[in-house]
Amino acid sequence: MRNYLNSTFATSKSRNTNGILFMNVQSTFCSMFLMLLWLMLYTVPAKAQCTAVVPPATVNGVNVTGSGTGSIQTFLTAFTSCGSVTTPANSIWLGPSGAFSYTFTFSQPVNNVVVAITGTGGNINETFTITTSAGTPSLTAISSCFSSIASNVITSGAGAGANGGGGYFRVSNTGFYTTLTIAGPGGDNGSQVALCGDSFAPSGCSATTLFVDASVPASGSGTTWGTAFKTFDEALFTAHTCPNVTTINVAAGLYKPTKKPYNAGLEITTADAREVTFHIRDGLAVYGGFPAGGGTRNVAANATILSGDIDNNDSNVDGNNIAETTANIAGSNAYHVVLASAAASGGVGVTIDGFIITAGNPNGTLNLSVNGNNIGRNNGGGIFIINGTNTLTNNTLSGNLASNQGGGMYVQNGTNAITASTLSGNTAFTGGGIYAQSGVNNTIVNNALSGNSASGGNGGGIFMTLGTTTLTNNTLSGNAATGNGGGLSTSSGT
């Protein structure tokens, strides 16, 4: 750890050894200016926002405690490295006089925790080996200086100025974890460590049911109708971060996606703005049809619209924010309005109930990998679902357009129950309304399909291939196909 200015510590930390620059409160203005200039040239300013916490602490209902062995003390004052990476007062002081191992324990499973480290190095590099209860994590430097990452080890500090090196480092696993351990040999007077509380416990994290209401003036904690989130995306972000969330209730209103899919709870970074979607986390149930302000659910009376019109230029002459046909689509809409992607082995599935899903337009190329599955950018305009046991009921899919398969809905693998839904005005090359592939015991019951079309292939209303599907009491009218089966077409399967 580098030298420290004008601070009181649990143990004195100021030193001047091996020719390293030492500054105290009597330093000259010139020396301070030169040091500031040096820091500006050789540090990378942190851009991340971090509400730093030190155990014991509670963040939005998630309790975090800590314990360790070896050289561990309390650093009494806040400290900043890399320009704006800050650990708070009373942060954990690791390795001031030797090796250490410190474990953070969380009261509920977490992922993508961001660790703040300041004051590393000077004479030597310091190393930090990070493990979790879910195994060896991957590390990402959100912002850092004088630091490098190799696998699950951070090396930081050699050559740093008076304020040392460090950074904000995200700790990610393929699964959630309840402990995070940092270990190292210490030395060079150690370093300070804290956690970014907002990385593992967003608002609403302690709840099992979240609430969304577009009519509220501003978002609250999301845990009641009175404190509802204003956007569906906020609730989905919380659900992807906090696995104890099982249900999201959504009030009437218009909702458009602003977030891209999540891998292991972390939003994917891509260059394509059209990859935003309402990504329903595996195991989650989402329900529309509640009145503004909460109350008795009535899907027919409380239109809860999920729209892919992300650039806000679709034709909407009747003012209802619903694409009745694909002719209403203009500009660059989201590829998939709703996405669910469960693991091929052990996936749970989702429930989607009571929504109007409209104006998706997958007409891209290639695939996007989400949770290990390839998501075709040309399939599944309204809903794209792969794997798991899924329940899709009381939904209306209208005016979705896919250049390949499944204008209204694309379901692949798993077991899918599609019931009491209306699909109209959807178009795809094959399977204008529904494209079902390789499902196990799929059921399509009590649905109405009308005005859907297969623009170049088969199955204007429904196309099924491979797998096993049972159809009961469905109404198909006015659907059309360039190939075979205006209403229904099958290929292989039973």
GROMACS .gro file of C-alpha atoms in nm:
model
  494
    1MET     CA    1   0.000   0.000   0.000
    2ARG     CA    2   0.122   0.348  -0.079
    3ASN     CA    3   0.160   0.642   0.156
    4TYR     CA    4  -0.136   0.810   0.325
    5LEU     CA    5  -0.209   1.178   0.389
    6ASN     CA    6  -0.349   1.343   0.697
    7SER     CA    7  -0.528   1.034   0.834
    8THR     CA    8  -0.557   0.849   1.162
    9PHE     CA    9  -0.532   0.471   1.138
   10ALA     CA   10  -0.576   0.173   1.367
   11THR     CA   11  -0.203   0.123   1.310
   12SER     CA   12   0.030   0.384   1.160
   13LYS     CA   13   0.059   0.337   0.783
   14SER     CA   14   0.285   0.624   0.670
   15ARG     CA   15   0.632   0.523   0.556
   16ASN     CA   16   0.919   0.628   0.331
   17THR     CA   17   1.127   0.330   0.221
   18ASN     CA   18   1.332   0.223  -0.080
   19GLY     CA   19   1.319   0.567  -0.234
   20ILE     CA   20   0.937   0.575  -0.266
   21LEU     CA   21   0.798   0.927  -0.259
   22PHE     CA   22   0.654   1.018   0.084
   23MET     CA   23   0.413   1.307   0.123
   24ASN     CA   24   0.289   1.444   0.454
   25VAL     CA   25   0.077   1.741   0.548
   26GLN     CA   26   0.385   1.965   0.521
   27SER     CA   27   0.444   1.874   0.155
   28THR     CA   28   0.505   2.170  -0.068
   29PHE     CA   29   0.250   2.293  -0.320
   30CYS     CA   30   0.490   2.201  -0.600
   31SER     CA   31   0.520   1.842  -0.482
   32MET     CA   32   0.144   1.810  -0.457
   33PHE     CA   33   0.103   1.952  -0.807
   34LEU     CA   34   0.356   1.709  -0.953
   35MET     CA   35   0.189   1.416  -0.778
   36LEU     CA   36  -0.153   1.515  -0.909
   37LEU     CA   37  -0.011   1.544  -1.259
   38TRP     CA   38   0.152   1.201  -1.225
   39LEU     CA   39  -0.173   1.046  -1.111
   40MET     CA   40  -0.363   1.202  -1.401
   41LEU     CA   41  -0.117   1.053  -1.648
   42TYR     CA   42  -0.098   0.704  -1.501
   43THR     CA   43  -0.439   0.623  -1.364
   44VAL     CA   44  -0.766   0.525  -1.527
   45PRO     CA   45  -1.056   0.711  -1.363
   46ALA     CA   46  -1.335   0.491  -1.234
   47LYS     CA   47  -1.662   0.533  -1.416
   48ALA     CA   48  -1.868   0.297  -1.204
   49GLN     CA   49  -2.106   0.416  -0.940
   50CYS     CA   50  -2.060   0.227  -0.615
   51THR     CA   51  -2.246   0.250  -0.289
   52ALA     CA   52  -1.967   0.095  -0.084
   53VAL     CA   53  -2.055  -0.115   0.218
   54VAL     CA   54  -1.853  -0.295   0.483
   55PRO     CA   55  -1.989  -0.586   0.688
   56PRO     CA   56  -2.188  -0.621   0.894
   57ALA     CA   57  -2.442  -0.444   0.672
   58THR     CA   58  -2.790  -0.485   0.528
   59VAL     CA   59  -2.857  -0.373   0.171
   60ASN     CA   60  -3.219  -0.385   0.053
   61GLY     CA   61  -3.290  -0.682   0.276
   62VAL     CA   62  -2.971  -0.876   0.199
   63ASN     CA   63  -2.748  -0.918   0.505
   64VAL     CA   64  -2.373  -0.941   0.456
   65THR     CA   65  -2.130  -1.042   0.730
   66GLY     CA   66  -1.758  -1.103   0.723
   67SER     CA   67  -1.480  -1.289   0.902
   68GLY     CA   68  -1.123  -1.389   0.831
   69THR     CA   69  -0.785  -1.506   0.945
   70GLY     CA   70  -0.435  -1.365   0.925
   71SER     CA   71  -0.335  -1.002   0.892
   72ILE     CA   72  -0.669  -0.815   0.894
   73GLN     CA   73  -0.746  -0.480   1.055
   74THR     CA   74  -0.989  -0.188   1.021
   75PHE     CA   75  -0.893   0.114   0.814
   76LEU     CA   76  -1.058   0.407   0.985
   77THR     CA   77  -1.084   0.662   0.704
   78ALA     CA   78  -1.215   0.666   0.350
   79PHE     CA   79  -0.951   0.623   0.082
   80THR     CA   80  -0.945   0.686  -0.294
   81SER     CA   81  -0.724   0.533  -0.563
   82CYS     CA   82  -0.734   0.553  -0.943
   83GLY     CA   83  -0.892   0.896  -0.925
   84SER     CA   84  -1.236   0.787  -0.802
   85VAL     CA   85  -1.231   0.428  -0.674
   86THR     CA   86  -1.320   0.476  -0.308
   87THR     CA   87  -1.341   0.252  -0.005
   88PRO     CA   88  -1.533   0.400   0.290
   89ALA     CA   89  -1.429   0.466   0.648
   90ASN     CA   90  -1.386   0.148   0.854
   91SER     CA   91  -1.317  -0.060   0.545
   92ILE     CA   92  -1.142  -0.396   0.569
   93TRP     CA   93  -0.764  -0.358   0.582
   94LEU     CA   94  -0.617  -0.673   0.431
   95GLY     CA   95  -0.254  -0.778   0.464
   96PRO     CA   96  -0.084  -0.485   0.639
   97SER     CA   97   0.167  -0.724   0.793
   98GLY     CA   98   0.130  -1.053   0.612
   99ALA     CA   99  -0.101  -1.314   0.458
  100PHE     CA  100  -0.478  -1.299   0.494
  101SER     CA  101  -0.802  -1.474   0.404
  102TYR     CA  102  -1.134  -1.291   0.440
  103THR     CA  103  -1.484  -1.424   0.361
  104PHE     CA  104  -1.801  -1.224   0.292
  105THR     CA  105  -2.120  -1.420   0.369
  106PHE     CA  106  -2.457  -1.323   0.217
  107SER     CA  107  -2.798  -1.407   0.365
  108GLN     CA  108  -2.934  -1.501   0.022
  109PRO     CA  109  -2.771  -1.608  -0.305
  110VAL     CA  110  -2.600  -1.334  -0.505
  111ASN     CA  111  -2.397  -1.298  -0.822
  112ASN     CA  112  -2.189  -1.034  -0.999
  113VAL     CA  113  -2.080  -0.874  -0.673
  114VAL     CA  114  -1.847  -0.579  -0.730
  115VAL     CA  115  -1.547  -0.558  -0.497
  116ALA     CA  116  -1.376  -0.222  -0.439
  117ILE     CA  117  -1.000  -0.236  -0.371
  118THR     CA  118  -0.783   0.069  -0.297
  119GLY     CA  119  -0.429   0.146  -0.189
  120THR     CA  120  -0.252  -0.148  -0.350
  121GLY     CA  121   0.119  -0.174  -0.407
  122GLY     CA  122   0.394   0.079  -0.435
  123ASN     CA  123   0.709  -0.120  -0.382
  124ILE     CA  124   0.557  -0.449  -0.497
  125ASN     CA  125   0.252  -0.598  -0.659
  126GLU     CA  126  -0.013  -0.733  -0.424
  127THR     CA  127  -0.221  -1.033  -0.527
  128PHE     CA  128  -0.582  -1.118  -0.441
  129THR     CA  129  -0.720  -1.465  -0.512
  130ILE     CA  130  -1.101  -1.469  -0.519
  131THR     CA  131  -1.322  -1.776  -0.478
  132THR     CA  132  -1.693  -1.825  -0.412
  133SER     CA  133  -1.920  -2.097  -0.278
  134ALA     CA  134  -2.017  -2.166  -0.641
  135GLY     CA  135  -1.656  -2.233  -0.739
  136THR     CA  136  -1.392  -2.036  -0.926
  137PRO     CA  137  -1.542  -1.712  -1.060
  138SER     CA  138  -1.457  -1.499  -1.358
  139LEU     CA  139  -1.337  -1.147  -1.282
  140THR     CA  140  -1.399  -0.828  -1.477
  141ALA     CA  141  -1.235  -0.493  -1.412
  142ILE     CA  142  -1.510  -0.233  -1.437
  143SER     CA  143  -1.252   0.037  -1.371
  144SER     CA  144  -0.898  -0.003  -1.241
  145CYS     CA  145  -0.542   0.123  -1.242
  146PHE     CA  146  -0.207  -0.054  -1.207
  147SER     CA  147  -0.396  -0.383  -1.203
  148SER     CA  148  -0.429  -0.699  -1.411
  149ILE     CA  149  -0.645  -1.012  -1.397
  150ALA     CA  150  -0.547  -1.372  -1.464
  151SER     CA  151  -0.829  -1.619  -1.407
  152ASN     CA  152  -0.952  -1.550  -1.051
  153VAL     CA  153  -0.642  -1.359  -0.937
  154ILE     CA  154  -0.600  -0.981  -0.930
  155THR     CA  155  -0.245  -0.845  -0.935
  156SER     CA  156  -0.224  -0.478  -0.846
  157GLY     CA  157  -0.004  -0.194  -0.735
  158ALA     CA  158   0.355  -0.204  -0.863
  159GLY     CA  159   0.450   0.140  -0.986
  160ALA     CA  160   0.145   0.311  -0.838
  161GLY     CA  161   0.172   0.660  -0.694
  162ALA     CA  162   0.107   0.776  -0.341
  163ASN     CA  163  -0.260   0.673  -0.354
  164GLY     CA  164  -0.184   0.326  -0.483
  165GLY     CA  165  -0.361   0.109  -0.736
  166GLY     CA  166  -0.682  -0.089  -0.726
  167GLY     CA  167  -1.024  -0.075  -0.888
  168TYR     CA  168  -1.379  -0.202  -0.902
  169PHE     CA  169  -1.384  -0.573  -0.990
  170ARG     CA  170  -1.697  -0.776  -1.073
  171VAL     CA  171  -1.705  -1.135  -0.943
  172SER     CA  172  -1.927  -1.355  -1.163
  173ASN     CA  173  -2.019  -1.723  -1.156
  174THR     CA  174  -2.239  -1.936  -1.377
  175GLY     CA  175  -2.453  -1.985  -1.065
  176PHE     CA  176  -2.539  -1.779  -0.759
  177TYR     CA  177  -2.321  -1.791  -0.448
  178THR     CA  178  -2.351  -1.715  -0.076
  179THR     CA  179  -1.984  -1.662   0.014
  180LEU     CA  180  -1.701  -1.470  -0.148
  181THR     CA  181  -1.345  -1.515  -0.020
  182ILE     CA  182  -1.044  -1.293  -0.087
  183ALA     CA  183  -0.701  -1.431   0.006
  184GLY     CA  184  -0.344  -1.318  -0.052
  185PRO     CA  185   0.008  -1.290   0.085
  186GLY     CA  186  -0.034  -0.924   0.188
  187GLY     CA  187   0.266  -0.697   0.218
  188ASP     CA  188   0.360  -0.339   0.134
  189ASN     CA  189   0.135  -0.227   0.417
  190GLY     CA  190  -0.177  -0.392   0.275
  191SER     CA  191  -0.488  -0.262   0.097
  192GLN     CA  192  -0.847  -0.162   0.171
  193VAL     CA  193  -1.149  -0.361   0.053
  194ALA     CA  194  -1.527  -0.302   0.049
  195LEU     CA  195  -1.828  -0.417  -0.155
  196CYS     CA  196  -2.056  -0.222  -0.387
  197GLY     CA  197  -2.394  -0.291  -0.227
  198ASP     CA  198  -2.593  -0.191  -0.534
  199SER     CA  199  -2.422  -0.467  -0.735
  200PHE     CA  200  -2.572  -0.755  -0.536
  201ALA     CA  201  -2.886  -0.613  -0.378
  202PRO     CA  202  -3.091  -0.375  -0.593
  203SER     CA  203  -3.416  -0.231  -0.463
  204GLY     CA  204  -3.671  -0.505  -0.396
  205CYS     CA  205  -3.412  -0.781  -0.361
  206SER     CA  206  -3.554  -0.923  -0.039
  207ALA     CA  207  -3.906  -0.970  -0.179
  208THR     CA  208  -4.048  -1.279  -0.350
  209THR     CA  209  -4.310  -1.079  -0.544
  210LEU     CA  210  -4.244  -0.751  -0.725
  211PHE     CA  211  -4.496  -0.497  -0.856
  212VAL     CA  212  -4.487  -0.281  -1.170
  213ASP     CA  213  -4.720   0.009  -1.250
  214ALA     CA  214  -4.660   0.245  -1.544
  215SER     CA  215  -4.896   0.501  -1.389
  216VAL     CA  216  -4.678   0.582  -1.086
  217PRO     CA  217  -4.484   0.910  -1.107
  218ALA     CA  218  -4.155   0.746  -1.009
  219SER     CA  219  -4.024   0.406  -0.912
  220GLY     CA  220  -4.019   0.290  -0.552
  221SER     CA  221  -3.875  -0.026  -0.401
  222GLY     CA  222  -4.104  -0.247  -0.612
  223THR     CA  223  -4.220  -0.455  -0.315
  224THR     CA  224  -4.585  -0.335  -0.298
  225TRP     CA  225  -4.834  -0.167  -0.529
  226GLY     CA  226  -4.778   0.151  -0.329
  227THR     CA  227  -4.404   0.137  -0.397
  228ALA     CA  228  -4.420  -0.020  -0.744
  229PHE     CA  229  -4.150   0.003  -1.008
  230LYS     CA  230  -4.250   0.222  -1.299
  231THR     CA  231  -4.089  -0.003  -1.561
  232PHE     CA  232  -4.101  -0.377  -1.623
  233ASP     CA  233  -3.726  -0.369  -1.691
  234GLU     CA  234  -3.651  -0.262  -1.333
  235ALA     CA  235  -3.840  -0.559  -1.196
  236LEU     CA  236  -3.673  -0.801  -1.437
  237PHE     CA  237  -3.328  -0.665  -1.349
  238THR     CA  238  -3.404  -0.725  -0.981
  239ALA     CA  239  -3.529  -1.077  -1.057
  240HIS     CA  240  -3.214  -1.160  -1.254
  241THR     CA  241  -2.999  -1.030  -0.968
  242CYS     CA  242  -3.200  -1.181  -0.681
  243PRO     CA  243  -3.301  -1.546  -0.728
  244ASN     CA  244  -3.553  -1.539  -0.442
  245VAL     CA  245  -3.787  -1.329  -0.660
  246THR     CA  246  -4.046  -1.570  -0.802
  247THR     CA  247  -4.330  -1.348  -0.927
  248ILE     CA  248  -4.382  -1.012  -1.097
  249ASN     CA  249  -4.729  -0.854  -1.112
  250VAL     CA  250  -4.772  -0.586  -1.379
  251ALA     CA  251  -5.048  -0.324  -1.396
  252ALA     CA  252  -5.215  -0.194  -1.711
  253GLY     CA  253  -5.002   0.027  -1.933
  254LEU     CA  254  -4.752   0.037  -2.216
  255TYR     CA  255  -4.406  -0.112  -2.158
  256LYS     CA  256  -4.110  -0.124  -2.397
  257PRO     CA  257  -3.780  -0.305  -2.334
  258THR     CA  258  -3.459  -0.114  -2.268
  259LYS     CA  259  -3.235  -0.397  -2.144
  260LYS     CA  260  -3.056  -0.670  -2.336
  261PRO     CA  261  -3.070  -1.034  -2.223
  262TYR     CA  262  -2.886  -1.149  -1.914
  263ASN     CA  263  -2.624  -1.419  -1.879
  264ALA     CA  264  -2.590  -1.542  -1.520
  265GLY     CA  265  -2.761  -1.227  -1.396
  266LEU     CA  266  -2.544  -0.985  -1.595
  267GLU     CA  267  -2.682  -0.787  -1.890
  268ILE     CA  268  -2.515  -0.883  -2.216
  269THR     CA  269  -2.315  -0.614  -2.395
  270THR     CA  270  -2.369  -0.600  -2.770
  271ALA     CA  271  -2.354  -0.334  -3.038
  272ASP     CA  272  -2.705  -0.403  -3.169
  273ALA     CA  273  -2.968  -0.183  -3.004
  274ARG     CA  274  -3.246  -0.411  -3.131
  275GLU     CA  275  -3.141  -0.690  -2.896
  276VAL     CA  276  -3.325  -0.530  -2.607
  277THR     CA  277  -3.601  -0.759  -2.482
  278PHE     CA  278  -3.806  -0.851  -2.179
  279HIS     CA  279  -3.590  -1.142  -2.069
  280ILE     CA  280  -3.791  -1.354  -1.825
  281ARG     CA  281  -3.550  -1.523  -1.584
  282ASP     CA  282  -3.579  -1.900  -1.561
  283GLY     CA  283  -3.819  -1.999  -1.283
  284LEU     CA  284  -4.006  -1.667  -1.289
  285ALA     CA  285  -4.382  -1.613  -1.327
  286VAL     CA  286  -4.506  -1.280  -1.469
  287TYR     CA  287  -4.870  -1.171  -1.466
  288GLY     CA  288  -5.035  -0.880  -1.645
  289GLY     CA  289  -5.389  -0.752  -1.620
  290PHE     CA  290  -5.388  -0.566  -1.289
  291PRO     CA  291  -5.552  -0.221  -1.267
  292ALA     CA  292  -5.336   0.087  -1.218
  293GLY     CA  293  -5.265   0.122  -0.850
  294GLY     CA  294  -5.325  -0.248  -0.789
  295GLY     CA  295  -5.642  -0.439  -0.715
  296THR     CA  296  -5.840  -0.725  -0.863
  297ARG     CA  297  -5.681  -0.873  -1.172
  298ASN     CA  298  -5.887  -0.856  -1.491
  299VAL     CA  299  -5.686  -0.927  -1.805
  300ALA     CA  300  -5.956  -0.815  -2.049
  301ALA     CA  301  -6.019  -0.484  -1.871
  302ASN     CA  302  -5.658  -0.391  -1.798
  303ALA     CA  303  -5.452  -0.401  -2.117
  304THR     CA  304  -5.091  -0.469  -2.021
  305ILE     CA  305  -4.897  -0.408  -2.342
  306LEU     CA  306  -4.543  -0.524  -2.411
  307SER     CA  307  -4.431  -0.359  -2.734
  308GLY     CA  308  -4.124  -0.398  -2.953
  309ASP     CA  309  -4.164  -0.048  -3.097
  310ILE     CA  310  -3.845   0.074  -2.931
  311ASP     CA  311  -3.791   0.362  -3.174
  312ASN     CA  312  -4.148   0.487  -3.125
  313ASN     CA  313  -4.242   0.524  -3.490
  314ASP     CA  314  -4.485   0.240  -3.567
  315SER     CA  315  -4.820   0.328  -3.720
  316ASN     CA  316  -5.076   0.372  -3.444
  317VAL     CA  317  -5.376   0.544  -3.597
  318ASP     CA  318  -5.622   0.413  -3.339
  319GLY     CA  319  -5.395   0.519  -3.051
  320ASN     CA  320  -5.403   0.184  -2.870
  321ASN     CA  321  -5.025   0.118  -2.899
  322ILE     CA  322  -5.093  -0.226  -3.051
  323ALA     CA  323  -4.981  -0.339  -3.397
  324GLU     CA  324  -5.294  -0.506  -3.532
  325THR     CA  325  -5.098  -0.631  -3.834
  326THR     CA  326  -4.734  -0.632  -3.937
  327ALA     CA  327  -4.811  -0.340  -4.170
  328ASN     CA  328  -4.805  -0.121  -3.859
  329ILE     CA  329  -4.434  -0.191  -3.801
  330ALA     CA  330  -4.191   0.082  -3.907
  331GLY     CA  331  -3.825   0.150  -3.839
  332SER     CA  332  -3.611  -0.073  -3.620
  333ASN     CA  333  -3.814  -0.272  -3.369
  334ALA     CA  334  -3.682  -0.515  -3.109
  335TYR     CA  335  -3.611  -0.862  -3.244
  336HIS     CA  336  -3.800  -1.038  -2.964
  337VAL     CA  337  -4.045  -0.863  -2.734
  338VAL     CA  338  -4.023  -1.144  -2.475
  339LEU     CA  339  -3.744  -1.398  -2.430
  340ALA     CA  340  -3.704  -1.700  -2.201
  341SER     CA  341  -3.392  -1.916  -2.221
  342ALA     CA  342  -3.358  -2.205  -1.975
  343ALA     CA  343  -3.064  -2.439  -1.945
  344ALA     CA  344  -3.088  -2.752  -2.158
  345SER     CA  345  -3.034  -2.960  -1.845
  346GLY     CA  346  -3.206  -2.860  -1.523
  347GLY     CA  347  -3.397  -2.567  -1.667
  348VAL     CA  348  -3.719  -2.481  -1.483
  349GLY     CA  349  -3.925  -2.275  -1.728
  350VAL     CA  350  -4.144  -1.965  -1.697
  351THR     CA  351  -4.506  -1.854  -1.673
  352ILE     CA  352  -4.622  -1.565  -1.895
  353ASP     CA  353  -4.986  -1.478  -1.830
  354GLY     CA  354  -5.209  -1.187  -1.922
  355PHE     CA  355  -5.013  -0.969  -2.165
  356ILE     CA  356  -5.062  -0.813  -2.507
  357ILE     CA  357  -4.734  -0.877  -2.691
  358THR     CA  358  -4.690  -0.682  -3.010
  359ALA     CA  359  -4.457  -0.538  -3.275
  360GLY     CA  360  -4.159  -0.772  -3.246
  361ASN     CA  361  -3.956  -0.792  -3.566
  362PRO     CA  362  -3.677  -1.053  -3.582
  363ASN     CA  363  -3.532  -0.996  -3.928
  364GLY     CA  364  -3.165  -1.011  -3.840
  365THR     CA  365  -2.893  -1.268  -3.903
  366LEU     CA  366  -2.690  -1.511  -3.695
  367ASN     CA  367  -2.755  -1.593  -3.330
  368LEU     CA  368  -2.708  -1.442  -2.986
  369SER     CA  369  -2.594  -1.677  -2.709
  370VAL     CA  370  -2.808  -1.649  -2.395
  371ASN     CA  371  -2.751  -1.890  -2.107
  372GLY     CA  372  -2.584  -2.134  -2.343
  373ASN     CA  373  -2.862  -2.129  -2.604
  374ASN     CA  374  -2.851  -1.987  -2.954
  375ILE     CA  375  -3.124  -1.726  -2.997
  376GLY     CA  376  -3.192  -1.669  -3.366
  377ARG     CA  377  -3.233  -1.305  -3.457
  378ASN     CA  378  -3.485  -1.408  -3.724
  379ASN     CA  379  -3.721  -1.622  -3.510
  380GLY     CA  380  -3.988  -1.550  -3.250
  381GLY     CA  381  -4.110  -1.193  -3.281
  382GLY     CA  382  -4.357  -1.183  -2.995
  383ILE     CA  383  -4.216  -1.459  -2.774
  384PHE     CA  384  -3.901  -1.668  -2.812
  385ILE     CA  385  -3.879  -1.959  -2.566
  386ILE     CA  386  -3.625  -2.238  -2.546
  387ASN     CA  387  -3.614  -2.527  -2.297
  388GLY     CA  388  -3.789  -2.564  -1.963
  389THR     CA  389  -4.152  -2.631  -1.871
  390ASN     CA  390  -4.339  -2.319  -1.976
  391THR     CA  391  -4.695  -2.194  -1.927
  392LEU     CA  392  -4.821  -1.933  -2.172
  393THR     CA  393  -5.180  -1.837  -2.106
  394ASN     CA  394  -5.429  -1.549  -2.145
  395ASN     CA  395  -5.196  -1.366  -2.383
  396THR     CA  396  -5.265  -1.177  -2.705
  397LEU     CA  397  -4.992  -1.179  -2.969
  398SER     CA  398  -5.057  -0.932  -3.247
  399GLY     CA  399  -4.869  -0.779  -3.538
  400ASN     CA  400  -4.534  -0.953  -3.489
  401LEU     CA  401  -4.318  -1.016  -3.796
  402ALA     CA  402  -4.034  -1.273  -3.826
  403SER     CA  403  -3.824  -1.319  -4.138
  404ASN     CA  404  -3.787  -1.690  -4.064
  405GLN     CA  405  -3.992  -1.882  -3.805
  406GLY     CA  406  -4.261  -1.798  -3.552
  407GLY     CA  407  -4.397  -1.450  -3.606
  408GLY     CA  408  -4.611  -1.454  -3.295
  409MET     CA  409  -4.436  -1.723  -3.096
  410TYR     CA  410  -4.136  -1.955  -3.134
  411VAL     CA  411  -4.104  -2.243  -2.886
  412GLN     CA  412  -3.819  -2.494  -2.896
  413ASN     CA  413  -3.760  -2.801  -2.681
  414GLY     CA  414  -3.899  -2.837  -2.333
  415THR     CA  415  -4.266  -2.874  -2.248
  416ASN     CA  416  -4.491  -2.587  -2.344
  417ALA     CA  417  -4.855  -2.528  -2.254
  418ILE     CA  418  -5.014  -2.260  -2.473
  419THR     CA  419  -5.370  -2.193  -2.358
  420ALA     CA  420  -5.654  -1.940  -2.379
  421SER     CA  421  -5.453  -1.703  -2.598
  422THR     CA  422  -5.526  -1.503  -2.912
  423LEU     CA  423  -5.281  -1.480  -3.201
  424SER     CA  424  -5.373  -1.250  -3.489
  425GLY     CA  425  -5.201  -1.054  -3.764
  426ASN     CA  426  -4.863  -1.221  -3.716
  427THR     CA  427  -4.638  -1.317  -4.008
  428ALA     CA  428  -4.329  -1.533  -4.060
  429PHE     CA  429  -4.176  -1.723  -4.350
  430THR     CA  430  -4.293  -2.040  -4.170
  431GLY     CA  431  -4.532  -2.060  -3.877
  432GLY     CA  432  -4.692  -1.717  -3.880
  433GLY     CA  433  -4.872  -1.755  -3.548
  434ILE     CA  434  -4.686  -2.034  -3.367
  435TYR     CA  435  -4.374  -2.229  -3.459
  436ALA     CA  436  -4.323  -2.528  -3.226
  437GLN     CA  437  -4.010  -2.741  -3.260
  438SER     CA  438  -3.891  -3.050  -3.073
  439GLY     CA  439  -4.115  -3.007  -2.772
  440VAL     CA  440  -4.200  -3.288  -2.532
  441ASN     CA  441  -4.574  -3.320  -2.468
  442ASN     CA  442  -4.659  -2.968  -2.586
  443THR     CA  443  -5.025  -2.873  -2.545
  444ILE     CA  444  -5.205  -2.606  -2.748
  445VAL     CA  445  -5.554  -2.567  -2.600
  446ASN     CA  446  -5.843  -2.318  -2.629
  447ASN     CA  447  -5.662  -2.066  -2.845
  448ALA     CA  448  -5.791  -1.848  -3.129
  449LEU     CA  449  -5.567  -1.790  -3.432
  450SER     CA  450  -5.679  -1.561  -3.713
  451GLY     CA  451  -5.524  -1.353  -3.985
  452ASN     CA  452  -5.176  -1.503  -3.943
  453SER     CA  453  -4.965  -1.586  -4.246
  454ALA     CA  454  -4.665  -1.787  -4.361
  455SER     CA  455  -4.517  -1.560  -4.625
  456GLY     CA  456  -4.292  -1.819  -4.792
  457GLY     CA  457  -4.342  -2.155  -4.627
  458ASN     CA  458  -4.597  -2.361  -4.441
  459GLY     CA  459  -4.831  -2.316  -4.147
  460GLY     CA  460  -4.994  -1.976  -4.152
  461GLY     CA  461  -5.152  -2.030  -3.812
  462ILE     CA  462  -4.938  -2.307  -3.660
  463PHE     CA  463  -4.634  -2.502  -3.779
  464MET     CA  464  -4.514  -2.801  -3.575
  465THR     CA  465  -4.204  -3.012  -3.633
  466LEU     CA  466  -4.054  -3.295  -3.434
  467GLY     CA  467  -4.158  -3.358  -3.076
  468THR     CA  468  -4.504  -3.440  -2.944
  469THR     CA  469  -4.789  -3.188  -2.949
  470THR     CA  470  -5.156  -3.215  -2.853
  471LEU     CA  471  -5.406  -2.964  -2.994
  472THR     CA  472  -5.749  -2.930  -2.832
  473ASN     CA  473  -6.042  -2.695  -2.895
  474ASN     CA  474  -5.857  -2.429  -3.092
  475THR     CA  475  -6.020  -2.195  -3.345
  476LEU     CA  476  -5.827  -2.121  -3.664
  477SER     CA  477  -5.975  -1.880  -3.920
  478GLY     CA  478  -5.848  -1.660  -4.200
  479ASN     CA  479  -5.488  -1.779  -4.178
  480ALA     CA  480  -5.286  -1.820  -4.498
  481ALA     CA  481  -4.967  -1.984  -4.622
  482THR     CA  482  -4.770  -1.956  -4.944
  483GLY     CA  483  -4.687  -2.325  -4.905
  484ASN     CA  484  -4.901  -2.581  -4.728
  485GLY     CA  485  -5.139  -2.551  -4.436
  486GLY     CA  486  -5.291  -2.207  -4.412
  487GLY     CA  487  -5.423  -2.293  -4.071
  488LEU     CA  488  -5.195  -2.577  -3.960
  489SER     CA  489  -4.896  -2.763  -4.095
  490THR     CA  490  -4.692  -3.046  -3.941
  491SER     CA  491  -4.360  -3.203  -4.028
  492SER     CA  492  -4.240  -3.510  -3.841
  493GLY     CA  493  -4.324  -3.554  -3.477
  494THR     CA  494  -4.657  -3.668  -3.335
   0.00000   0.00000   0.00000
